[in-house]
mmCIF file with all atom_site columns, C-alpha atoms in Angstrom:
data_model
loop_
_atom_site.group_PDB
_atom_site.id
_atom_site.type_symbol
_atom_site.label_atom_id
_atom_site.label_alt_id
_atom_site.label_comp_id
_atom_site.label_asym_id
_atom_site.label_entity_id
_atom_site.label_seq_id
_atom_site.pdbx_PDB_ins_code
_atom_site.Cartn_x
_atom_site.Cartn_y
_atom_site.Cartn_z
_atom_site.occupancy
_atom_site.B_iso_or_equiv
_atom_site.pdbx_formal_charge
_atom_site.auth_seq_id
_atom_site.auth_comp_id
_atom_site.auth_asym_id
_atom_site.auth_atom_id
_atom_site.pdbx_PDB_model_num
ATOM 1   C CA . MET A 1 1   ? 20.876  -253.537 61.017 1.00 77.00 ? 6   MET A CA 1
ATOM 2   C CA . GLU A 1 2   ? 18.440  -252.052 63.642 1.00 83.00 ? 7   GLU A CA 1
ATOM 3   C CA . SER A 1 3   ? 17.529  -255.566 64.959 1.00 84.00 ? 8   SER A CA 1
ATOM 4   C CA . VAL A 1 4   ? 21.150  -256.615 65.160 1.00 85.00 ? 9   VAL A CA 1
ATOM 5   C CA . LEU A 1 5   ? 21.925  -253.399 67.115 1.00 80.00 ? 10  LEU A CA 1
ATOM 6   C CA . LYS A 1 6   ? 19.189  -254.367 69.476 1.00 80.00 ? 11  LYS A CA 1
ATOM 7   C CA . GLY A 1 7   ? 20.469  -257.853 70.002 1.00 81.00 ? 12  GLY A CA 1
ATOM 8   C CA . ALA A 1 8   ? 18.870  -260.134 67.341 1.00 88.00 ? 13  ALA A CA 1
ATOM 9   C CA . GLY A 1 9   ? 19.949  -261.226 63.921 1.00 86.00 ? 14  GLY A CA 1
ATOM 10  C CA . ASP A 1 10  ? 23.171  -261.810 61.935 1.00 90.00 ? 15  ASP A CA 1
ATOM 11  C CA . ALA A 1 11  ? 25.705  -259.113 62.404 1.00 90.00 ? 16  ALA A CA 1
ATOM 12  C CA . GLY A 1 12  ? 27.826  -260.220 59.441 1.00 91.00 ? 17  GLY A CA 1
ATOM 13  C CA . LYS A 1 13  ? 24.833  -260.134 57.102 1.00 91.00 ? 18  LYS A CA 1
ATOM 14  C CA . ALA A 1 14  ? 23.819  -256.646 58.536 1.00 90.00 ? 19  ALA A CA 1
ATOM 15  C CA . VAL A 1 15  ? 27.212  -255.332 57.862 1.00 91.00 ? 20  VAL A CA 1
ATOM 16  C CA . GLY A 1 16  ? 27.225  -256.754 54.306 1.00 93.00 ? 21  GLY A CA 1
ATOM 17  C CA . LEU A 1 17  ? 23.875  -255.165 53.547 1.00 89.00 ? 22  LEU A CA 1
ATOM 18  C CA . TYR A 1 18  ? 24.806  -251.748 55.018 1.00 88.00 ? 23  TYR A CA 1
ATOM 19  C CA . ASN A 1 19  ? 28.031  -251.809 52.850 1.00 93.00 ? 24  ASN A CA 1
ATOM 20  C CA . GLN A 1 20  ? 25.896  -252.592 49.714 1.00 94.00 ? 25  GLN A CA 1
ATOM 21  C CA . ILE A 1 21  ? 23.757  -249.559 50.336 1.00 89.00 ? 26  ILE A CA 1
ATOM 22  C CA . GLN A 1 22  ? 26.866  -247.380 50.934 1.00 90.00 ? 27  GLN A CA 1
ATOM 23  C CA . GLU A 1 23  ? 28.525  -248.587 47.775 1.00 95.00 ? 28  GLU A CA 1
ATOM 24  C CA . ARG A 1 24  ? 25.445  -247.922 45.658 1.00 93.00 ? 29  ARG A CA 1
ATOM 25  C CA . ALA A 1 25  ? 25.130  -244.461 47.130 1.00 89.00 ? 30  ALA A CA 1
ATOM 26  C CA . PHE A 1 26  ? 28.829  -243.395 46.862 1.00 92.00 ? 31  PHE A CA 1
ATOM 27  C CA . GLY A 1 27  ? 29.972  -245.533 43.981 1.00 95.00 ? 32  GLY A CA 1
ATOM 28  C CA . ASP A 1 28  ? 32.881  -247.035 45.911 1.00 96.00 ? 33  ASP A CA 1
ATOM 29  C CA . LYS A 1 29  ? 33.767  -248.726 49.151 1.00 96.00 ? 34  LYS A CA 1
ATOM 30  C CA . SER A 1 30  ? 34.982  -245.404 50.821 1.00 94.00 ? 35  SER A CA 1
ATOM 31  C CA . HIS A 1 31  ? 32.116  -245.405 53.367 1.00 91.00 ? 36  HIS A CA 1
ATOM 32  C CA . ASN A 1 32  ? 31.992  -249.121 54.152 1.00 94.00 ? 37  ASN A CA 1
ATOM 33  C CA . ILE A 1 33  ? 32.199  -250.515 57.625 1.00 93.00 ? 38  ILE A CA 1
ATOM 34  C CA . GLY A 1 34  ? 34.191  -253.396 58.968 1.00 93.00 ? 39  GLY A CA 1
ATOM 35  C CA . SER A 1 35  ? 32.141  -254.221 61.925 1.00 91.00 ? 40  SER A CA 1
ATOM 36  C CA . LEU A 1 36  ? 28.883  -253.269 63.689 1.00 87.00 ? 41  LEU A CA 1
ATOM 37  C CA . SER A 1 37  ? 30.903  -251.282 66.391 1.00 88.00 ? 42  SER A CA 1
ATOM 38  C CA . GLU A 1 38  ? 31.221  -248.631 63.760 1.00 90.00 ? 43  GLU A CA 1
ATOM 39  C CA . ILE A 1 39  ? 27.559  -247.892 63.734 1.00 86.00 ? 44  ILE A CA 1
ATOM 40  C CA . ASP A 1 40  ? 25.278  -246.680 66.529 1.00 87.00 ? 45  ASP A CA 1
ATOM 41  C CA . ALA A 1 41  ? 21.579  -245.878 66.687 1.00 88.00 ? 46  ALA A CA 1
ATOM 42  C CA . ASP A 1 42  ? 22.011  -242.278 65.702 1.00 90.00 ? 47  ASP A CA 1
ATOM 43  C CA . LYS A 1 43  ? 24.049  -243.065 62.588 1.00 88.00 ? 48  LYS A CA 1
ATOM 44  C CA . LEU A 1 44  ? 21.508  -245.835 61.643 1.00 88.00 ? 49  LEU A CA 1
ATOM 45  C CA . LEU A 1 45  ? 18.570  -243.269 62.175 1.00 92.00 ? 50  LEU A CA 1
ATOM 46  C CA . ASP A 1 46  ? 20.461  -240.729 59.887 1.00 91.00 ? 51  ASP A CA 1
ATOM 47  C CA . GLU A 1 47  ? 20.978  -243.329 57.168 1.00 86.00 ? 52  GLU A CA 1
ATOM 48  C CA . ARG A 1 48  ? 17.341  -244.306 57.313 1.00 89.00 ? 53  ARG A CA 1
ATOM 49  C CA . ALA A 1 49  ? 16.467  -240.617 56.877 1.00 92.00 ? 54  ALA A CA 1
ATOM 50  C CA . ARG A 1 50  ? 18.612  -240.403 53.760 1.00 88.00 ? 55  ARG A CA 1
ATOM 51  C CA . GLU A 1 51  ? 17.589  -243.791 52.250 1.00 86.00 ? 56  GLU A CA 1
ATOM 52  C CA . LEU A 1 52  ? 13.843  -243.390 52.872 1.00 91.00 ? 57  LEU A CA 1
ATOM 53  C CA . TYR A 1 53  ? 13.521  -239.731 52.379 1.00 92.00 ? 58  TYR A CA 1
ATOM 54  C CA . TRP A 1 54  ? 10.306  -239.800 50.337 1.00 93.00 ? 59  TRP A CA 1
ATOM 55  C CA . GLU A 1 55  ? 8.867   -242.978 51.818 1.00 95.00 ? 60  GLU A CA 1
ATOM 56  C CA . GLY A 1 56  ? 7.095   -241.464 54.909 1.00 93.00 ? 61  GLY A CA 1
ATOM 57  C CA . HIS A 1 57  ? 8.919   -243.492 57.533 1.00 94.00 ? 62  HIS A CA 1
ATOM 58  C CA . ARG A 1 58  ? 10.514  -240.574 59.419 1.00 93.00 ? 63  ARG A CA 1
ATOM 59  C CA . ARG A 1 59  ? 7.946   -240.002 62.147 1.00 93.00 ? 64  ARG A CA 1
ATOM 60  C CA . THR A 1 60  ? 7.748   -243.593 62.900 1.00 94.00 ? 65  THR A CA 1
ATOM 61  C CA . ASP A 1 61  ? 11.516  -243.950 62.932 1.00 95.00 ? 66  ASP A CA 1
ATOM 62  C CA . LEU A 1 62  ? 11.893  -241.029 65.322 1.00 94.00 ? 67  LEU A CA 1
ATOM 63  C CA . ILE A 1 63  ? 9.272   -242.428 67.662 1.00 95.00 ? 68  ILE A CA 1
ATOM 64  C CA . ARG A 1 64  ? 10.893  -245.880 67.482 1.00 93.00 ? 69  ARG A CA 1
ATOM 65  C CA . PHE A 1 65  ? 14.369  -244.487 68.266 1.00 93.00 ? 70  PHE A CA 1
ATOM 66  C CA . GLY A 1 66  ? 13.005  -242.273 71.124 1.00 92.00 ? 71  GLY A CA 1
ATOM 67  C CA . LYS A 1 67  ? 13.821  -238.983 69.301 1.00 92.00 ? 72  LYS A CA 1
ATOM 68  C CA . PHE A 1 68  ? 10.340  -237.717 68.182 1.00 94.00 ? 73  PHE A CA 1
ATOM 69  C CA . LEU A 1 69  ? 9.716   -235.700 71.289 1.00 92.00 ? 74  LEU A CA 1
ATOM 70  C CA . THR A 1 70  ? 13.166  -234.203 71.652 1.00 90.00 ? 75  THR A CA 1
ATOM 71  C CA . LYS A 1 71  ? 14.776  -233.750 68.229 1.00 87.00 ? 76  LYS A CA 1
ATOM 72  C CA . SER A 1 72  ? 14.295  -230.448 66.626 1.00 87.00 ? 77  SER A CA 1
ATOM 73  C CA . TRP A 1 73  ? 13.557  -229.611 62.936 1.00 85.00 ? 78  TRP A CA 1
ATOM 74  C CA . ALA A 1 74  ? 12.211  -226.705 60.938 1.00 87.00 ? 79  ALA A CA 1
ATOM 75  C CA . TRP A 1 75  ? 8.514   -226.062 61.700 1.00 88.00 ? 80  TRP A CA 1
ATOM 76  C CA . LYS A 1 76  ? 8.304   -228.568 64.486 1.00 88.00 ? 81  LYS A CA 1
ATOM 77  C CA . GLY A 1 77  ? 5.679   -227.348 66.974 1.00 85.00 ? 82  GLY A CA 1
ATOM 78  C CA . GLY A 1 78  ? 4.552   -224.635 64.482 1.00 88.00 ? 83  GLY A CA 1
ATOM 79  C CA . ASN A 1 79  ? 7.815   -222.646 65.049 1.00 86.00 ? 84  ASN A CA 1
ATOM 80  C CA . VAL A 1 80  ? 9.916   -221.712 61.995 1.00 91.00 ? 85  VAL A CA 1
ATOM 81  C CA . SER A 1 81  ? 13.143  -222.833 63.691 1.00 89.00 ? 86  SER A CA 1
ATOM 82  C CA . GLY A 1 82  ? 11.480  -225.718 65.344 1.00 88.00 ? 87  GLY A CA 1
ATOM 83  C CA . VAL A 1 83  ? 11.226  -226.658 69.156 1.00 88.00 ? 88  VAL A CA 1
ATOM 84  C CA . ASN A 1 84  ? 13.137  -229.144 71.156 1.00 85.00 ? 89  ASN A CA 1
ATOM 85  C CA . SER A 1 85  ? 10.232  -230.797 72.787 1.00 87.00 ? 90  SER A CA 1
ATOM 86  C CA . ILE A 1 86  ? 6.499   -231.225 72.235 1.00 89.00 ? 91  ILE A CA 1
ATOM 87  C CA . ASP A 1 87  ? 3.680   -232.914 74.205 1.00 91.00 ? 92  ASP A CA 1
ATOM 88  C CA . SER A 1 88  ? 3.905   -236.701 74.405 1.00 93.00 ? 93  SER A CA 1
ATOM 89  C CA . LYS A 1 89  ? 0.358   -237.041 73.159 1.00 94.00 ? 94  LYS A CA 1
ATOM 90  C CA . TYR A 1 90  ? 1.812   -236.742 69.655 1.00 93.00 ? 95  TYR A CA 1
ATOM 91  C CA . LEU A 1 91  ? 3.333   -240.095 69.777 1.00 95.00 ? 96  LEU A CA 1
ATOM 92  C CA . LEU A 1 92  ? -0.176  -241.412 69.085 1.00 95.00 ? 97  LEU A CA 1
ATOM 93  C CA . PHE A 1 93  ? -2.566  -240.070 66.535 1.00 95.00 ? 98  PHE A CA 1
ATOM 94  C CA . PRO A 1 94  ? -6.129  -239.232 67.523 1.00 96.00 ? 99  PRO A CA 1
ATOM 95  C CA . LEU A 1 95  ? -8.844  -241.795 66.741 1.00 97.00 ? 100 LEU A CA 1
ATOM 96  C CA . PRO A 1 96  ? -11.275 -240.613 64.296 1.00 97.00 ? 101 PRO A CA 1
ATOM 97  C CA . SER A 1 97  ? -14.390 -239.226 65.876 1.00 96.00 ? 102 SER A CA 1
ATOM 98  C CA . THR A 1 98  ? -16.522 -241.299 63.663 1.00 97.00 ? 103 THR A CA 1
ATOM 99  C CA . ASP A 1 99  ? -14.903 -244.517 64.952 1.00 97.00 ? 104 ASP A CA 1
ATOM 100 C CA . VAL A 1 100 ? -15.151 -243.460 68.706 1.00 96.00 ? 105 VAL A CA 1
ATOM 101 C CA . SER A 1 101 ? -18.873 -242.625 68.269 1.00 97.00 ? 106 SER A CA 1
ATOM 102 C CA . ALA A 1 102 ? -19.607 -245.803 66.348 1.00 98.00 ? 107 ALA A CA 1
ATOM 103 C CA . ASN A 1 103 ? -17.759 -248.125 68.907 1.00 98.00 ? 108 ASN A CA 1
ATOM 104 C CA . SER A 1 104 ? -18.347 -247.627 72.572 1.00 96.00 ? 109 SER A CA 1
ATOM 105 C CA . ASN A 1 105 ? -15.438 -249.874 73.351 1.00 97.00 ? 110 ASN A CA 1
ATOM 106 C CA . LEU A 1 106 ? -13.034 -247.378 71.919 1.00 97.00 ? 111 LEU A CA 1
ATOM 107 C CA . LYS A 1 107 ? -11.537 -244.711 74.144 1.00 96.00 ? 112 LYS A CA 1
ATOM 108 C CA . GLN A 1 108 ? -9.926  -241.617 72.583 1.00 97.00 ? 113 GLN A CA 1
ATOM 109 C CA . ASN A 1 109 ? -6.157  -241.337 73.019 1.00 96.00 ? 114 ASN A CA 1
ATOM 110 C CA . ASP A 1 110 ? -5.121  -239.042 75.880 1.00 94.00 ? 115 ASP A CA 1
ATOM 111 C CA . GLY A 1 111 ? -4.906  -235.398 75.014 1.00 93.00 ? 116 GLY A CA 1
ATOM 112 C CA . TYR A 1 112 ? -7.249  -235.359 72.086 1.00 93.00 ? 117 TYR A CA 1
#
């Protein structure tokens, strides 16, 4: 679905697969869509959050959809109610110091 929204792939197949997920989740066709125009990137991101809740994809999805630095959630930034923005250094993880010291060709990611 995401690739089709970004201009590649088969829209009909994407709609069919989306509807299969909705039918499995709700037990009926009440949440099905007729065309891709009924879905936008935010709805897709929300659906991925529900579908992949325990799979560990959320951070990567938020970065890929451009929401990681600006979307707020509980305890983001060490604040109980969350914060709306954080430093862009968090888009990348730091390289392990053992790797950096073992390989002089590696440069630590900015901010770490």
